[in-house]
PDB file of C-alpha atoms and ligand atoms in Angstrom:
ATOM      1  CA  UNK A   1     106.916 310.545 146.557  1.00 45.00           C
ATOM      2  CA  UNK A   2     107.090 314.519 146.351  1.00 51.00           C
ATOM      3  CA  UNK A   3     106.780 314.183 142.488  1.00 51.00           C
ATOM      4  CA  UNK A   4     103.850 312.064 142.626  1.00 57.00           C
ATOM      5  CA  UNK A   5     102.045 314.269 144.945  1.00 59.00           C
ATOM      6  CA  UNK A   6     103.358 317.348 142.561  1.00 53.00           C
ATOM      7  CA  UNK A   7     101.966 315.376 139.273  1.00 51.00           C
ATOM      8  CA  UNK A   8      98.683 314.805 140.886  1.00 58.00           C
ATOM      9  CA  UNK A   9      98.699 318.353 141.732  1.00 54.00           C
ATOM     10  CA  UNK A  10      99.482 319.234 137.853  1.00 52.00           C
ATOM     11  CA  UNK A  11      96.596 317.151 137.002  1.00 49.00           C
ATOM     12  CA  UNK A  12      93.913 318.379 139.382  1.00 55.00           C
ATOM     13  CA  UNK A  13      94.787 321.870 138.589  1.00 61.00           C
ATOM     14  CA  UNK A  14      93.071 324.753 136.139  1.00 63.00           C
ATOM     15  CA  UNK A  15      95.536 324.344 132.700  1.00 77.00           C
ATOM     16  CA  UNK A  16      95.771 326.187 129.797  1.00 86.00           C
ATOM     17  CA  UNK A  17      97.125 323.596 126.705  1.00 87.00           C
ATOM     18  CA  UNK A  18      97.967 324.316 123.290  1.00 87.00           C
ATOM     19  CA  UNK A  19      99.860 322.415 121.023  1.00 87.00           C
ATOM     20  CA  UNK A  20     103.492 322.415 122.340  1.00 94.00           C
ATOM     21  CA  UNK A  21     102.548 324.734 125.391  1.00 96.00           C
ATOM     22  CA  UNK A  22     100.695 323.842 128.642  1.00 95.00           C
ATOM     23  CA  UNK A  23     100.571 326.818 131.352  1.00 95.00           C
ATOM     24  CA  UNK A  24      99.728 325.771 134.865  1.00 93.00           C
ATOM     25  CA  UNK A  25      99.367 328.548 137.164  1.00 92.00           C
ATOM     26  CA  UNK A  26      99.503 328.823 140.913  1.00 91.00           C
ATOM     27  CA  UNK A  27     101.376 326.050 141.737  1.00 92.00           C
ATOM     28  CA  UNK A  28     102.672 325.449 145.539  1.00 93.00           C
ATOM     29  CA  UNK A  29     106.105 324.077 145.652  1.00 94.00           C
ATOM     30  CA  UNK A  30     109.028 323.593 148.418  1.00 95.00           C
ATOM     31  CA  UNK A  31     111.989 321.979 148.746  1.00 95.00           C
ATOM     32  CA  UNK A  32     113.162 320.300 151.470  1.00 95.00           C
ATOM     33  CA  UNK A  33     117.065 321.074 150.405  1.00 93.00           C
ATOM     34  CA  UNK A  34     116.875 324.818 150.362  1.00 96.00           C
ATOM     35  CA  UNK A  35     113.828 325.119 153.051  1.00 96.00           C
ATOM     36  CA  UNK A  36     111.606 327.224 151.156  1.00 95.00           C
ATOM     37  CA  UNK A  37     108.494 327.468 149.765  1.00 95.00           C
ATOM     38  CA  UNK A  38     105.581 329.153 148.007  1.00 94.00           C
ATOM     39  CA  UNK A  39     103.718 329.492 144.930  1.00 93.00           C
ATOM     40  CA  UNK A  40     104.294 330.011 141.715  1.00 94.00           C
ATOM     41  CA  UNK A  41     102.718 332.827 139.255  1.00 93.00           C
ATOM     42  CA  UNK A  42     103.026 330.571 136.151  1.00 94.00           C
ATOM     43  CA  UNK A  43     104.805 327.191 135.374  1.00 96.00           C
ATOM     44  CA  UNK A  44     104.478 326.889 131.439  1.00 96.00           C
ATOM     45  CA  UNK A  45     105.947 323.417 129.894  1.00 96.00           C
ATOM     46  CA  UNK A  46     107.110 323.469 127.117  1.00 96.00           C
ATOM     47  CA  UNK A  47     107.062 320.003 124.139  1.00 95.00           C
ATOM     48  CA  UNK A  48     110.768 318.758 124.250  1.00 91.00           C
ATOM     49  CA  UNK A  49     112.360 316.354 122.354  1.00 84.00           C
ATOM     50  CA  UNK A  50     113.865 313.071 124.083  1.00 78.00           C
ATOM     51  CA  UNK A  51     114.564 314.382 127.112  1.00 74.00           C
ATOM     52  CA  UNK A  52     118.224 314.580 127.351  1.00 78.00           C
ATOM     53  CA  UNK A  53     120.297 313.996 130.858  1.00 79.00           C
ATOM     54  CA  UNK A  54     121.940 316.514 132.014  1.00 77.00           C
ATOM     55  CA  UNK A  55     125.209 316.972 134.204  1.00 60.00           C
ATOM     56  CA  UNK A  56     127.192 319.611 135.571  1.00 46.00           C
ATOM     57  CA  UNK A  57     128.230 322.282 132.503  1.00 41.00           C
ATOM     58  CA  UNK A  58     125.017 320.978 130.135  1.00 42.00           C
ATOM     59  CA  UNK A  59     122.142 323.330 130.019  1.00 44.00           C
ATOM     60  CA  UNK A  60     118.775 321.528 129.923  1.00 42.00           C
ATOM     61  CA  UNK A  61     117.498 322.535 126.465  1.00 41.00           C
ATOM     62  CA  UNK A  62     116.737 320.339 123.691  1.00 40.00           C
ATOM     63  CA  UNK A  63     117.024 321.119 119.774  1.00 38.00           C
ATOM     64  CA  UNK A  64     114.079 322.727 119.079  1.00 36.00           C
ATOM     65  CA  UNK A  65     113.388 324.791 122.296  1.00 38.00           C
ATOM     66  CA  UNK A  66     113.509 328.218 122.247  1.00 34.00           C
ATOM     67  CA  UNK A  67     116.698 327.881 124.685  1.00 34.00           C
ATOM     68  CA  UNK A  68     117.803 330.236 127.498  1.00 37.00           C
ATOM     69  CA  UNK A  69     121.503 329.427 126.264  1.00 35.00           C
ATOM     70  CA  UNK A  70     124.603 329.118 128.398  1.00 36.00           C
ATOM     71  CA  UNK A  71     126.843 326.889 130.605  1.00 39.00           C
ATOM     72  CA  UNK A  72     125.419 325.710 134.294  1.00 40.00           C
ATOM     73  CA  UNK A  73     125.896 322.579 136.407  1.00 40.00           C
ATOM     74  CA  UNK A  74     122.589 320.359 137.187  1.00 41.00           C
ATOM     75  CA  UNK A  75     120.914 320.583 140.534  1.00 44.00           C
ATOM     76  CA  UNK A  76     122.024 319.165 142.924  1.00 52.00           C
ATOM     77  CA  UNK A  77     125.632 319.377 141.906  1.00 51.00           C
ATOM     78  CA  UNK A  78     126.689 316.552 139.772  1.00 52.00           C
ATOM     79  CA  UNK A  79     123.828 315.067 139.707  1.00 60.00           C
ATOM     80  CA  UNK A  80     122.034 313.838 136.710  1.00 68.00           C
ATOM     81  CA  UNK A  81     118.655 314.696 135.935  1.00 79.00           C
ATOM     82  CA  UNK A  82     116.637 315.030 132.472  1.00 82.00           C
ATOM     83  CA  UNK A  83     116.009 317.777 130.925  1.00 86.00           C
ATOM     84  CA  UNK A  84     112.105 316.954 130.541  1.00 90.00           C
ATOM     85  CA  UNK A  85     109.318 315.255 132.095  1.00 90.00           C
ATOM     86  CA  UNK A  86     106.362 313.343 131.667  1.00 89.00           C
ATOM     87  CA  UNK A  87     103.127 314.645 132.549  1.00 88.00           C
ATOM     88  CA  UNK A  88      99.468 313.112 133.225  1.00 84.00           C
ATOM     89  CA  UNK A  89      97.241 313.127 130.323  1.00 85.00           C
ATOM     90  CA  UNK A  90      99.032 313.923 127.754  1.00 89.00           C
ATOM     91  CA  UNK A  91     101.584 312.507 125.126  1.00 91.00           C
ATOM     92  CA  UNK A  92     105.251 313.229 125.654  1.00 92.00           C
ATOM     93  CA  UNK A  93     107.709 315.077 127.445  1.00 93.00           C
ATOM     94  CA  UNK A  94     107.406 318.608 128.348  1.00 95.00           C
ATOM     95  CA  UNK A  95     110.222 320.821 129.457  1.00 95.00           C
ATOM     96  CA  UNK A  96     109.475 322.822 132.959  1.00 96.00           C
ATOM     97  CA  UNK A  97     109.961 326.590 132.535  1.00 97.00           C
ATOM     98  CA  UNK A  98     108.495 329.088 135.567  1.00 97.00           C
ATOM     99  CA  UNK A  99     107.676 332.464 134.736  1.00 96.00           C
ATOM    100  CA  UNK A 100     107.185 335.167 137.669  1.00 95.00           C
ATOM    101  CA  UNK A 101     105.286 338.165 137.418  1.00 94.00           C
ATOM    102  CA  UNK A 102     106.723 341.466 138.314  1.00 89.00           C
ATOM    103  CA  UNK A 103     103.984 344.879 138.176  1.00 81.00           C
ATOM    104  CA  UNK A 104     106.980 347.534 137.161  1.00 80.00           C
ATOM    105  CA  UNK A 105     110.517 347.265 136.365  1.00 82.00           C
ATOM    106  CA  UNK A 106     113.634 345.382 136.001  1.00 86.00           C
ATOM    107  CA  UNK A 107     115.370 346.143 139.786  1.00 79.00           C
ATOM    108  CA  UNK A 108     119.078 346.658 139.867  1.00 81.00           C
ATOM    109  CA  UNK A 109     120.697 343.611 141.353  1.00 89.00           C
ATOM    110  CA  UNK A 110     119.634 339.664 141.164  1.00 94.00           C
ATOM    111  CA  UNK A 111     116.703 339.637 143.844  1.00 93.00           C
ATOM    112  CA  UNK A 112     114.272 338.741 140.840  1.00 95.00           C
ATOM    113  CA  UNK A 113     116.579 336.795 139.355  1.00 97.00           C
ATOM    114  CA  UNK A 114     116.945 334.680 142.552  1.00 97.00           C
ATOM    115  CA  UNK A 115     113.211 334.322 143.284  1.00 97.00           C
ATOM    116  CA  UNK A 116     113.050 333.160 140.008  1.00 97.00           C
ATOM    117  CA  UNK A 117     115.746 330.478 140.413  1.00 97.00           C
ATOM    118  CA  UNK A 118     114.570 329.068 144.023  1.00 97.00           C
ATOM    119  CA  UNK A 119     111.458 328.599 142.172  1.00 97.00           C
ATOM    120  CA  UNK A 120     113.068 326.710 139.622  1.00 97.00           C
ATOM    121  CA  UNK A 121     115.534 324.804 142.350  1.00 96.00           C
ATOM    122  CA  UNK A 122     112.301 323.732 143.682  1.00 96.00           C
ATOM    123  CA  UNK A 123     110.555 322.557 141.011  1.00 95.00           C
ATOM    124  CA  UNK A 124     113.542 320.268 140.257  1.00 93.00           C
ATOM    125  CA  UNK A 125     113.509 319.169 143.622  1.00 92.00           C
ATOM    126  CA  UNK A 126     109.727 318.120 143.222  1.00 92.00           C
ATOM    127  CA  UNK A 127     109.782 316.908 139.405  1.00 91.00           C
ATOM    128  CA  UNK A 128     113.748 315.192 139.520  1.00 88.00           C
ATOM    129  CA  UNK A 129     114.256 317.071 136.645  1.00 91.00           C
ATOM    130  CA  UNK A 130     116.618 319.485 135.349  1.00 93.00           C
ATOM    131  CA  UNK A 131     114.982 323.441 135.059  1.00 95.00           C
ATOM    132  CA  UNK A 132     117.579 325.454 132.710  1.00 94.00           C
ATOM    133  CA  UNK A 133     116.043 328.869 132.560  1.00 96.00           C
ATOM    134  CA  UNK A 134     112.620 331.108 133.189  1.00 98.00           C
ATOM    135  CA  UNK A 135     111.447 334.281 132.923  1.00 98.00           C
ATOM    136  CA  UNK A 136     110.861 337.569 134.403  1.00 96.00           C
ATOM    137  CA  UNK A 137     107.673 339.546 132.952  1.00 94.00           C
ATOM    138  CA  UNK A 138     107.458 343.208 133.884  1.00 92.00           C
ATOM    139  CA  UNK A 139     104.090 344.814 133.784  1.00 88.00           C
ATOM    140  CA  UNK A 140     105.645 348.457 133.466  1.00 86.00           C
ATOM    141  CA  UNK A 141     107.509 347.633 130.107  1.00 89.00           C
ATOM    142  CA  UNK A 142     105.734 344.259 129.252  1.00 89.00           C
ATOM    143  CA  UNK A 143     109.160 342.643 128.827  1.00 90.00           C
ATOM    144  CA  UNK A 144     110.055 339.332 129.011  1.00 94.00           C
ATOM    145  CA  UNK A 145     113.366 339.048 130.466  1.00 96.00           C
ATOM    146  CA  UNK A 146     114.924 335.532 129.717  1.00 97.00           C
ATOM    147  CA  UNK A 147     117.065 334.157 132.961  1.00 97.00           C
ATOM    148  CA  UNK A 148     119.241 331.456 132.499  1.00 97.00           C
ATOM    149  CA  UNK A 149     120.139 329.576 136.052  1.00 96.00           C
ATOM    150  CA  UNK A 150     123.534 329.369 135.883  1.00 95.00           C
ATOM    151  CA  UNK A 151     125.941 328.170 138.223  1.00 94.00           C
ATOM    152  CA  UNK A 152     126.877 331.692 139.663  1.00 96.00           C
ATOM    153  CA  UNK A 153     122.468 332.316 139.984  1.00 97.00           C
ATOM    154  CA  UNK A 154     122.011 329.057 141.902  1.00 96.00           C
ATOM    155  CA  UNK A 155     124.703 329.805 144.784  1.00 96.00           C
ATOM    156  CA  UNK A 156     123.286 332.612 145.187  1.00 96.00           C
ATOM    157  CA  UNK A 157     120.111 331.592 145.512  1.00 97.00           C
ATOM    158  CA  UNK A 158     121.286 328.893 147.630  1.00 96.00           C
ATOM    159  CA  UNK A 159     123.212 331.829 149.646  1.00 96.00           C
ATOM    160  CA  UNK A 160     120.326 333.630 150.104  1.00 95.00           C
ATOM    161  CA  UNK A 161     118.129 330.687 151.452  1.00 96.00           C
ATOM    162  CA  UNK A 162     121.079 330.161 153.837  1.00 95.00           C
ATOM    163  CA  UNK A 163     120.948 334.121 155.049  1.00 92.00           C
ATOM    164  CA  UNK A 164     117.196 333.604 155.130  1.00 91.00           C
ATOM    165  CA  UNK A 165     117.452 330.578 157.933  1.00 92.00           C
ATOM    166  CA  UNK A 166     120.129 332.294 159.969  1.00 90.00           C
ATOM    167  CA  UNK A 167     118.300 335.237 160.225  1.00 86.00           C
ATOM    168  CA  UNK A 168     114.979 333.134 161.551  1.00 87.00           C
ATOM    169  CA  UNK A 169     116.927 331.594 163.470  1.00 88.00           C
ATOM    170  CA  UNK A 170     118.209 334.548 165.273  1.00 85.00           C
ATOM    171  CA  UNK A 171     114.726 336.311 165.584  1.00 81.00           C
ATOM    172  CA  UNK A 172     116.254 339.486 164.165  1.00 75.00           C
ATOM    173  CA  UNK A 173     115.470 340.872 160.789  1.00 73.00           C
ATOM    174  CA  UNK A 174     117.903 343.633 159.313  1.00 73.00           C
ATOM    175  CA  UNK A 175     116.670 347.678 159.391  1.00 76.00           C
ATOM    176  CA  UNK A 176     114.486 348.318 156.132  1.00 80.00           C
ATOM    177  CA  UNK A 177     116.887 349.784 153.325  1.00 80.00           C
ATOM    178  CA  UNK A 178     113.631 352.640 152.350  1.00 82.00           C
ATOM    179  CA  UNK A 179     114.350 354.052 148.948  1.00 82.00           C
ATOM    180  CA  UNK A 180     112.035 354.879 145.616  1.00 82.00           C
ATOM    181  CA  UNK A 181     111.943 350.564 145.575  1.00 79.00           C
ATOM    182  CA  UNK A 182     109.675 350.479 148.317  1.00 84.00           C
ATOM    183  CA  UNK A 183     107.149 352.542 146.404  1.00 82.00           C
ATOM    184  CA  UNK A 184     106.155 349.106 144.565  1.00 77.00           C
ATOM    185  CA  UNK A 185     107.118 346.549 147.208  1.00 82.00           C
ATOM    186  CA  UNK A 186     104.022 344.020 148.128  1.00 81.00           C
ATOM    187  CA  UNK A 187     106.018 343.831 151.564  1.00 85.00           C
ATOM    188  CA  UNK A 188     105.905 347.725 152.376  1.00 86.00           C
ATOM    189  CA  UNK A 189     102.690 347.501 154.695  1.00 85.00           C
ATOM    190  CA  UNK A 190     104.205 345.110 156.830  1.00 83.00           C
ATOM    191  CA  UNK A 191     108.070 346.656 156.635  1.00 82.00           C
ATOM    192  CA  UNK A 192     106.803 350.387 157.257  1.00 79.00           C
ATOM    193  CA  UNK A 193     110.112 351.747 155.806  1.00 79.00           C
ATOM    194  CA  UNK A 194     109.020 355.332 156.774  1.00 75.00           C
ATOM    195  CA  UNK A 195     107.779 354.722 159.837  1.00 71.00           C
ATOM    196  CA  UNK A 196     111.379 352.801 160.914  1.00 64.00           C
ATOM    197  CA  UNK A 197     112.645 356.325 159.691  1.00 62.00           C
ATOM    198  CA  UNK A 198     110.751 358.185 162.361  1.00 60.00           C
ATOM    199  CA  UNK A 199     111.668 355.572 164.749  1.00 62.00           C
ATOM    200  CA  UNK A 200     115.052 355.908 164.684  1.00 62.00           C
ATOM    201  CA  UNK A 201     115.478 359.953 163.929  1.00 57.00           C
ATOM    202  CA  UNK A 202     113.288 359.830 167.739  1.00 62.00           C
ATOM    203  CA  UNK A 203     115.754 357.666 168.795  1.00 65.00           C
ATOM    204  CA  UNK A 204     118.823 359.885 168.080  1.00 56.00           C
ATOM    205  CA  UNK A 205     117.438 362.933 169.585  1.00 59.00           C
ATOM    206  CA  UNK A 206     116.311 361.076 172.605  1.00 66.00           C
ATOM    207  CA  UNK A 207     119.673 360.037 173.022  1.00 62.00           C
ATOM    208  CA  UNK A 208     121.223 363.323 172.444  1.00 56.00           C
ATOM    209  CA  UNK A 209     118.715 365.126 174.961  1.00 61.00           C
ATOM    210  CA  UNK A 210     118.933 361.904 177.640  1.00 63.00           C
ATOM    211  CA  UNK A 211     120.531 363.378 180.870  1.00 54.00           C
ATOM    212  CA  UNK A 212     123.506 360.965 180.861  1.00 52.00           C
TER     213      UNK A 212
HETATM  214  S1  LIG B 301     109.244 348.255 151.838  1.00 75.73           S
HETATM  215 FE1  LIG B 301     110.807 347.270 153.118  1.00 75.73          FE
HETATM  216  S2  LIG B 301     111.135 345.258 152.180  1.00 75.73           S
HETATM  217 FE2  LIG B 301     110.093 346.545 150.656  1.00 75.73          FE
HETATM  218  S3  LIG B 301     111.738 347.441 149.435  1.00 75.73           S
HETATM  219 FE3  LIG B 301     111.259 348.909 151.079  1.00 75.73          FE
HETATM  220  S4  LIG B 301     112.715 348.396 152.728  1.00 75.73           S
HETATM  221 FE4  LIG B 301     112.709 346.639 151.321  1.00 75.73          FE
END
């Protein structure tokens, strides 16, 4: 049912289509397994081959695809799923690829990495199908960083969705960790690093002058 809805939404959206490339952009996806959802910058399918099935150590990619190589299990785990999809209106199957935006650099650590791969755990949710790798795009170095979701990617993404819940679910959020970072974080109006700075610094010296 949720990929019917999801290839009626690929249909009624804006697309860009060449030959062996179609680019769909702003896309809304969830999944019910993980609990997230959102949009995506850019979903580009890509012509495959047969689509092939794929189990747990198979990447996705057919000959012929310009591959994000290496080992990773299916989604969910053990599971089999194809590696490519049919879409509406056109001939053939297409192999699902996201690609997320970023406006500077490559970050230290996976957070990129794992936005990147929830997106992808969703749209396999949504299409049944098997998503073996992405991209990253930075705007600062216009690089296209290749990600391959790999085993050790989607438990952590799968970690993080889990952190995510329990930390709703406790109506606490953890103190902002303000460094150079925040300096191109969309979330920094709403976080006010800084200001959580000040907050804090008054709250130590109110303690240390407090009468008791
Ligand atoms: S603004 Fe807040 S959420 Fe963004 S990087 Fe800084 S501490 Fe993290």
């Amino acid at each position: 049912m949720q990929g019917h809805l999801f290839h009626e939404k690929v249909h009624k959206m804006e697309r860009e289509k060449r030959r062996d490339l179609i680019r769909v952009r702003g896309l809304r996806i969830s999944s019910a397994r993980l609990g997230l959802s959102g949009q995506t910058d850019l979903v580009e399918f890509h012509r495959a081959e047969i689509p092939r099935i794929c189990t747990s150590g198979q990447t996705g990619s057919s000959s012929g695809d310009s591959a994000v190589e290496g080992k990773e299990k299916s989604y969910p785990r053990g599971l089999r799923q194809l590696s490519a999809v049919k879409l509406p209106g056109v001939t053939g199957f297409w192999r699902v690829f996201p690609v997320e935006y970023k406006r500077g650099r490559p970050k230290r650590g996976n957070a990129d990495k794992v936005q990147l791969c929830a997106q992808a755990m969703c749209l396999e949710e949504m299409l049944e199908t098997h998503v073996s790798g992405g991209a990253l795009f930075y705007g600062a170095s216009h690089r296209r960083l290749e990600v391959a979701f790999d085993s050790a990617l989607r438990t952590e993404t799968e970690n993080v969705a889990r952190a995510i819940h329990q930390m709703v679910s406790s109506g606490s959020t953890p103190p902002p960790d303000a460094g150079p970072k925040c300096r191109r974080c969309s979330l920094i109006d709403l976080c006010m690093p800084q200001q959580f700075d000040h907050r804090r610094r008054k709250i130590y010296i109110d303690r240390i002058f407090s009468d008791d």
